Amino acid sequence: EDQVTQSPEALRLQEGESSSLNCSYTVSGLRGLFWYRQDPGKGPEFLFTLYSAGEEKEKERLKATLTKKESFLHITAPKPEDSATYLCAVQGPGYALNFGKGTSLLVTP
Amino acid sequence: EAGVVQSPRYKIIEKKQPVAFWCNPISGHNTLYWYRQNLGQGPELLIRYENEEAVDDSQLPKDRFSAERLKGVDSTLKIQPAELGDSAVYLCASSLDQRNEQFFGPGTRLTVL
């Protein structure tokens, strides 16, 4: 059975203080690993898809990396507007997305 | 380009009452998903459609939940009768096909009293 574990559950950063969020997974036959951002009262917003170990993708202050067992979302010099819940999901052979519980990020000025 | 549209945004009902949610996906997206998200949890898939065919409904509680996607465009998810444990946010998502990234609507927050 697919499993996705995200850590930490919550993270508080000062503006400009870089950090990383972790997503550990087990899946038989990874088709893709997805990162989403979710603001309160809204649906998840797509950020990245990673398909194979060693792959990296960047968008503004965010950089996602993938190994065979985990993915990291690195946040460089975060701003208060980066505050949100970040969700990781794996897609296995059946194409369904299996989500983790998310990391709630708060960036304070 | 318009995103995924869902209605209503909020719904409060008494237990044992029926409720329905509507979703209009992004134009041209063949795959449509319904998810349920409980507080502090990630979304959990209820059903996936490829055009008008339900291809994965293994997590849909079929005794009280039903869904349809007539003409392969918009979709309706129904609960009858609702139970207290059904209180959650119901999210609709769509993608070009099953391999591509999914785009989510704003969700419907259901409260069952």
mmCIF file of C-alpha atoms in Angstrom:
data_model
loop_
_atom_site.group_PDB
_atom_site.id
_atom_site.type_symbol
_atom_site.label_atom_id
_atom_site.label_comp_id
_atom_site.label_asym_id
_atom_site.label_seq_id
_atom_site.Cartn_x
_atom_site.Cartn_y
_atom_site.Cartn_z
ATOM 1 C CA GLU A 1 0.000 0.000 0.000
ATOM 2 C CA ASP A 2 1.255 3.483 -0.886
ATOM 3 C CA GLN A 3 2.373 5.587 2.063
ATOM 4 C CA VAL A 4 3.302 9.259 2.200
ATOM 5 C CA THR A 5 4.698 10.889 5.341
ATOM 6 C CA GLN A 6 5.427 14.583 5.533
ATOM 7 C CA SER A 7 7.584 16.299 8.128
ATOM 8 C CA PRO A 8 7.544 18.463 10.031
ATOM 9 C CA GLU A 9 3.798 18.837 10.581
ATOM 10 C CA ALA A 10 4.273 22.545 11.213
ATOM 11 C CA LEU A 11 7.167 24.926 10.645
ATOM 12 C CA ARG A 12 7.608 28.529 11.660
ATOM 13 C CA LEU A 13 10.304 30.580 9.930
ATOM 14 C CA GLN A 14 11.486 34.140 10.069
ATOM 15 C CA GLU A 15 11.377 35.970 6.773
ATOM 16 C CA GLY A 16 14.600 35.153 4.919
ATOM 17 C CA GLU A 17 15.296 31.991 6.961
ATOM 18 C CA SER A 18 15.725 29.146 4.466
ATOM 19 C CA SER A 19 14.561 25.603 5.269
ATOM 20 C CA SER A 20 13.366 22.321 3.773
ATOM 21 C CA LEU A 21 10.189 20.265 3.972
ATOM 22 C CA ASN A 22 10.404 16.482 3.724
ATOM 23 C CA CYS A 23 8.147 13.952 2.001
ATOM 24 C CA SER A 24 8.984 10.271 2.554
ATOM 25 C CA TYR A 25 7.123 7.747 0.433
ATOM 26 C CA THR A 26 6.689 4.102 -0.381
ATOM 27 C CA VAL A 27 4.980 3.138 -3.617
ATOM 28 C CA SER A 28 5.259 0.231 -5.991
ATOM 29 C CA GLY A 29 6.019 1.788 -9.323
ATOM 30 C CA LEU A 30 6.211 5.566 -8.964
ATOM 31 C CA ARG A 31 4.663 7.410 -11.891
ATOM 32 C CA GLY A 32 5.204 10.831 -10.380
ATOM 33 C CA LEU A 33 5.569 12.817 -7.163
ATOM 34 C CA PHE A 34 3.547 16.006 -6.931
ATOM 35 C CA TRP A 35 3.859 19.084 -4.709
ATOM 36 C CA TYR A 36 0.887 21.335 -4.078
ATOM 37 C CA ARG A 37 0.356 24.489 -2.039
ATOM 38 C CA GLN A 38 -2.931 24.999 -0.200
ATOM 39 C CA ASP A 39 -4.091 28.280 1.284
ATOM 40 C CA PRO A 40 -6.864 28.310 3.926
ATOM 41 C CA GLY A 41 -10.302 27.900 2.384
ATOM 42 C CA LYS A 42 -8.918 27.113 -1.063
ATOM 43 C CA GLY A 43 -8.186 24.049 -3.136
ATOM 44 C CA PRO A 44 -4.616 22.784 -3.600
ATOM 45 C CA GLU A 45 -2.554 24.703 -6.161
ATOM 46 C CA PHE A 46 -0.178 22.685 -8.345
ATOM 47 C CA LEU A 47 3.535 23.458 -7.932
ATOM 48 C CA PHE A 48 5.729 20.663 -9.330
ATOM 49 C CA THR A 49 5.810 17.133 -10.712
ATOM 50 C CA LEU A 50 8.960 15.014 -10.355
ATOM 51 C CA TYR A 51 9.236 11.734 -12.239
ATOM 52 C CA SER A 52 12.586 10.136 -11.441
ATOM 53 C CA ALA A 53 15.311 10.119 -8.800
ATOM 54 C CA GLY A 54 17.776 12.945 -9.260
ATOM 55 C CA GLU A 55 15.258 15.257 -10.875
ATOM 56 C CA GLU A 56 15.009 18.855 -9.612
ATOM 57 C CA LYS A 57 12.561 21.657 -10.407
ATOM 58 C CA GLU A 58 12.511 25.304 -9.359
ATOM 59 C CA LYS A 59 9.938 28.037 -9.174
ATOM 60 C CA GLU A 60 10.803 31.391 -7.620
ATOM 61 C CA ARG A 61 11.948 30.638 -4.032
ATOM 62 C CA LEU A 62 10.945 26.956 -4.191
ATOM 63 C CA LYS A 63 13.060 24.019 -5.332
ATOM 64 C CA ALA A 64 11.862 20.413 -5.306
ATOM 65 C CA THR A 65 14.176 17.400 -5.405
ATOM 66 C CA LEU A 66 13.525 13.663 -5.586
ATOM 67 C CA THR A 67 15.329 10.508 -4.458
ATOM 68 C CA LYS A 68 14.088 6.920 -4.509
ATOM 69 C CA LYS A 69 12.615 7.260 -1.026
ATOM 70 C CA GLU A 70 11.903 10.925 -0.409
ATOM 71 C CA SER A 71 11.416 14.373 -1.824
ATOM 72 C CA PHE A 72 12.431 17.718 -0.418
ATOM 73 C CA LEU A 73 10.879 21.106 -0.961
ATOM 74 C CA HIS A 74 13.554 23.708 -0.300
ATOM 75 C CA ILE A 75 12.393 27.229 0.458
ATOM 76 C CA THR A 76 15.061 29.885 -0.007
ATOM 77 C CA ALA A 77 14.690 33.265 1.735
ATOM 78 C CA PRO A 78 10.952 32.811 2.325
ATOM 79 C CA LYS A 79 8.516 35.700 2.484
ATOM 80 C CA PRO A 80 5.282 35.941 4.508
ATOM 81 C CA GLU A 81 3.286 35.237 1.332
ATOM 82 C CA ASP A 82 4.862 31.769 1.237
ATOM 83 C CA SER A 83 2.823 30.865 4.326
ATOM 84 C CA ALA A 84 0.529 27.968 3.416
ATOM 85 C CA THR A 85 0.163 24.216 3.789
ATOM 86 C CA TYR A 86 2.397 22.276 1.413
ATOM 87 C CA LEU A 87 1.085 18.897 0.289
ATOM 88 C CA CYS A 88 3.037 16.060 -1.254
ATOM 89 C CA ALA A 89 1.366 13.282 -3.259
ATOM 90 C CA VAL A 90 2.579 10.169 -5.053
ATOM 91 C CA GLN A 91 1.025 8.644 -8.137
ATOM 92 C CA GLY A 92 1.385 4.906 -8.508
ATOM 93 C CA PRO A 93 0.427 2.461 -11.253
ATOM 94 C CA GLY A 94 -3.275 3.086 -10.700
ATOM 95 C CA TYR A 95 -2.894 6.834 -11.387
ATOM 96 C CA ALA A 96 -4.616 7.827 -8.127
ATOM 97 C CA LEU A 97 -2.855 10.510 -6.092
ATOM 98 C CA ASN A 98 -2.033 9.485 -2.518
ATOM 99 C CA PHE A 99 -1.519 12.609 -0.418
ATOM 100 C CA GLY A 100 0.394 13.173 2.790
ATOM 101 C CA LYS A 101 -1.083 15.214 5.615
ATOM 102 C CA GLY A 102 0.896 18.291 4.671
ATOM 103 C CA THR A 103 3.313 20.693 6.337
ATOM 104 C CA SER A 104 1.837 23.931 7.633
ATOM 105 C CA LEU A 105 4.365 26.720 7.017
ATOM 106 C CA LEU A 106 4.199 30.101 8.717
ATOM 107 C CA VAL A 107 6.673 32.813 7.700
ATOM 108 C CA THR A 108 6.777 35.808 9.998
ATOM 109 C CA PRO A 109 8.116 39.268 9.069
ATOM 110 C CA GLU B 1 -8.420 30.277 -18.760
ATOM 111 C CA ALA B 2 -11.162 29.499 -16.260
ATOM 112 C CA GLY B 3 -10.283 27.064 -13.516
ATOM 113 C CA VAL B 4 -12.342 24.272 -12.003
ATOM 114 C CA VAL B 5 -15.690 25.600 -10.827
ATOM 115 C CA GLN B 6 -17.553 24.124 -7.877
ATOM 116 C CA SER B 7 -20.841 24.954 -6.244
ATOM 117 C CA PRO B 8 -22.046 25.545 -3.678
ATOM 118 C CA ARG B 9 -19.021 26.752 -1.705
ATOM 119 C CA TYR B 10 -20.670 26.015 1.625
ATOM 120 C CA LYS B 11 -23.522 23.755 2.673
ATOM 121 C CA ILE B 12 -25.038 23.114 6.099
ATOM 122 C CA ILE B 13 -27.585 20.320 6.435
ATOM 123 C CA GLU B 14 -29.197 18.165 9.083
ATOM 124 C CA LYS B 15 -28.140 14.516 9.269
ATOM 125 C CA LYS B 16 -30.186 12.133 7.128
ATOM 126 C CA GLN B 17 -30.818 14.900 4.567
ATOM 127 C CA PRO B 18 -29.582 14.575 0.979
ATOM 128 C CA VAL B 19 -26.967 16.909 -0.515
ATOM 129 C CA ALA B 20 -25.437 17.377 -3.952
ATOM 130 C CA PHE B 21 -22.265 19.050 -5.164
ATOM 131 C CA TRP B 22 -21.584 20.231 -8.703
ATOM 132 C CA CYS B 23 -18.297 20.540 -10.584
ATOM 133 C CA ASN B 24 -17.375 21.984 -13.965
ATOM 134 C CA PRO B 25 -13.824 21.014 -14.970
ATOM 135 C CA ILE B 26 -11.317 22.957 -17.054
ATOM 136 C CA SER B 27 -12.337 22.901 -20.700
ATOM 137 C CA GLY B 28 -10.727 20.028 -22.571
ATOM 138 C CA HIS B 29 -9.828 18.033 -19.466
ATOM 139 C CA ASN B 30 -10.917 14.438 -19.918
ATOM 140 C CA THR B 31 -10.197 13.209 -16.399
ATOM 141 C CA LEU B 32 -12.264 14.380 -13.433
ATOM 142 C CA TYR B 33 -11.752 13.528 -9.773
ATOM 143 C CA TRP B 34 -13.739 13.924 -6.572
ATOM 144 C CA TYR B 35 -11.771 14.065 -3.326
ATOM 145 C CA ARG B 36 -12.752 14.448 0.310
ATOM 146 C CA GLN B 37 -10.499 16.405 2.661
ATOM 147 C CA ASN B 38 -10.903 16.235 6.427
ATOM 148 C CA LEU B 39 -9.392 18.889 8.666
ATOM 149 C CA GLY B 40 -5.647 18.485 8.998
ATOM 150 C CA GLN B 41 -5.496 15.751 6.367
ATOM 151 C CA GLY B 42 -4.600 15.529 2.718
ATOM 152 C CA PRO B 43 -7.304 14.954 0.110
ATOM 153 C CA GLU B 44 -8.530 11.364 -0.332
ATOM 154 C CA LEU B 45 -9.802 10.168 -3.693
ATOM 155 C CA LEU B 46 -13.459 9.175 -3.887
ATOM 156 C CA ILE B 47 -13.897 8.604 -7.620
ATOM 157 C CA ARG B 48 -12.094 9.193 -10.916
ATOM 158 C CA TYR B 49 -13.739 9.608 -14.316
ATOM 159 C CA GLU B 50 -12.192 9.183 -17.733
ATOM 160 C CA ASN B 51 -14.671 11.091 -19.896
ATOM 161 C CA GLU B 52 -18.050 9.745 -18.745
ATOM 162 C CA GLU B 53 -16.736 6.431 -17.397
ATOM 163 C CA ALA B 54 -16.028 5.932 -13.687
ATOM 164 C CA VAL B 55 -12.705 4.052 -13.781
ATOM 165 C CA ASP B 56 -11.804 4.132 -10.066
ATOM 166 C CA ASP B 57 -14.558 4.262 -7.460
ATOM 167 C CA SER B 58 -13.035 1.844 -4.975
ATOM 168 C CA GLN B 59 -13.035 4.435 -2.163
ATOM 169 C CA LEU B 60 -16.572 5.692 -2.768
ATOM 170 C CA PRO B 61 -19.005 4.590 0.001
ATOM 171 C CA LYS B 62 -21.571 3.262 -2.402
ATOM 172 C CA ASP B 63 -24.314 2.754 0.155
ATOM 173 C CA ARG B 64 -24.832 6.502 0.438
ATOM 174 C CA PHE B 65 -22.643 8.209 -2.153
ATOM 175 C CA SER B 66 -23.288 8.400 -5.876
ATOM 176 C CA ALA B 67 -21.741 10.357 -8.716
ATOM 177 C CA GLU B 68 -22.346 10.966 -12.371
ATOM 178 C CA ARG B 69 -20.609 12.698 -15.238
ATOM 179 C CA LEU B 70 -23.101 12.962 -18.025
ATOM 180 C CA LYS B 71 -21.697 13.853 -21.452
ATOM 181 C CA GLY B 72 -18.191 13.685 -20.023
ATOM 182 C CA VAL B 73 -18.073 17.311 -18.899
ATOM 183 C CA ASP B 74 -19.518 18.488 -15.593
ATOM 184 C CA SER B 75 -20.172 16.160 -12.702
ATOM 185 C CA THR B 76 -22.413 15.814 -9.646
ATOM 186 C CA LEU B 77 -21.588 14.068 -6.377
ATOM 187 C CA LYS B 78 -24.512 13.159 -4.140
ATOM 188 C CA ILE B 79 -24.809 11.963 -0.555
ATOM 189 C CA GLN B 80 -28.077 10.419 0.624
ATOM 190 C CA PRO B 81 -28.574 10.280 3.528
ATOM 191 C CA ALA B 82 -25.814 12.398 5.046
ATOM 192 C CA GLU B 83 -24.183 11.373 8.317
ATOM 193 C CA LEU B 84 -22.299 13.460 10.876
ATOM 194 C CA GLY B 85 -19.004 11.928 9.729
ATOM 195 C CA ASP B 86 -19.523 13.256 6.210
ATOM 196 C CA SER B 87 -18.621 16.778 7.337
ATOM 197 C CA ALA B 88 -15.556 17.676 5.257
ATOM 198 C CA VAL B 89 -14.431 19.668 2.242
ATOM 199 C CA TYR B 90 -15.318 18.022 -1.060
ATOM 200 C CA LEU B 91 -12.836 18.885 -3.785
ATOM 201 C CA CYS B 92 -13.177 18.420 -7.510
ATOM 202 C CA ALA B 93 -10.102 18.273 -9.739
ATOM 203 C CA SER B 94 -9.459 17.788 -13.435
ATOM 204 C CA SER B 95 -6.540 16.921 -15.677
ATOM 205 C CA LEU B 96 -5.889 16.567 -19.392
ATOM 206 C CA ASP B 97 -5.587 12.849 -18.835
ATOM 207 C CA GLN B 98 -4.754 10.493 -15.997
ATOM 208 C CA ARG B 99 -0.996 11.029 -16.327
ATOM 209 C CA ASN B 100 -0.987 14.799 -16.000
ATOM 210 C CA GLU B 101 -1.060 17.169 -13.060
ATOM 211 C CA GLN B 102 -4.450 17.724 -11.476
ATOM 212 C CA PHE B 103 -5.981 21.160 -11.022
ATOM 213 C CA PHE B 104 -8.306 21.629 -8.094
ATOM 214 C CA GLY B 105 -11.419 23.685 -7.572
ATOM 215 C CA PRO B 106 -12.042 25.714 -4.402
ATOM 216 C CA GLY B 107 -14.072 22.934 -2.787
ATOM 217 C CA THR B 108 -17.428 22.692 -1.050
ATOM 218 C CA ARG B 109 -17.343 22.781 2.747
ATOM 219 C CA LEU B 110 -20.084 20.485 4.056
ATOM 220 C CA THR B 111 -21.285 20.664 7.649
ATOM 221 C CA VAL B 112 -23.707 17.973 8.826
ATOM 222 C CA LEU B 113 -25.531 18.820 12.064
#
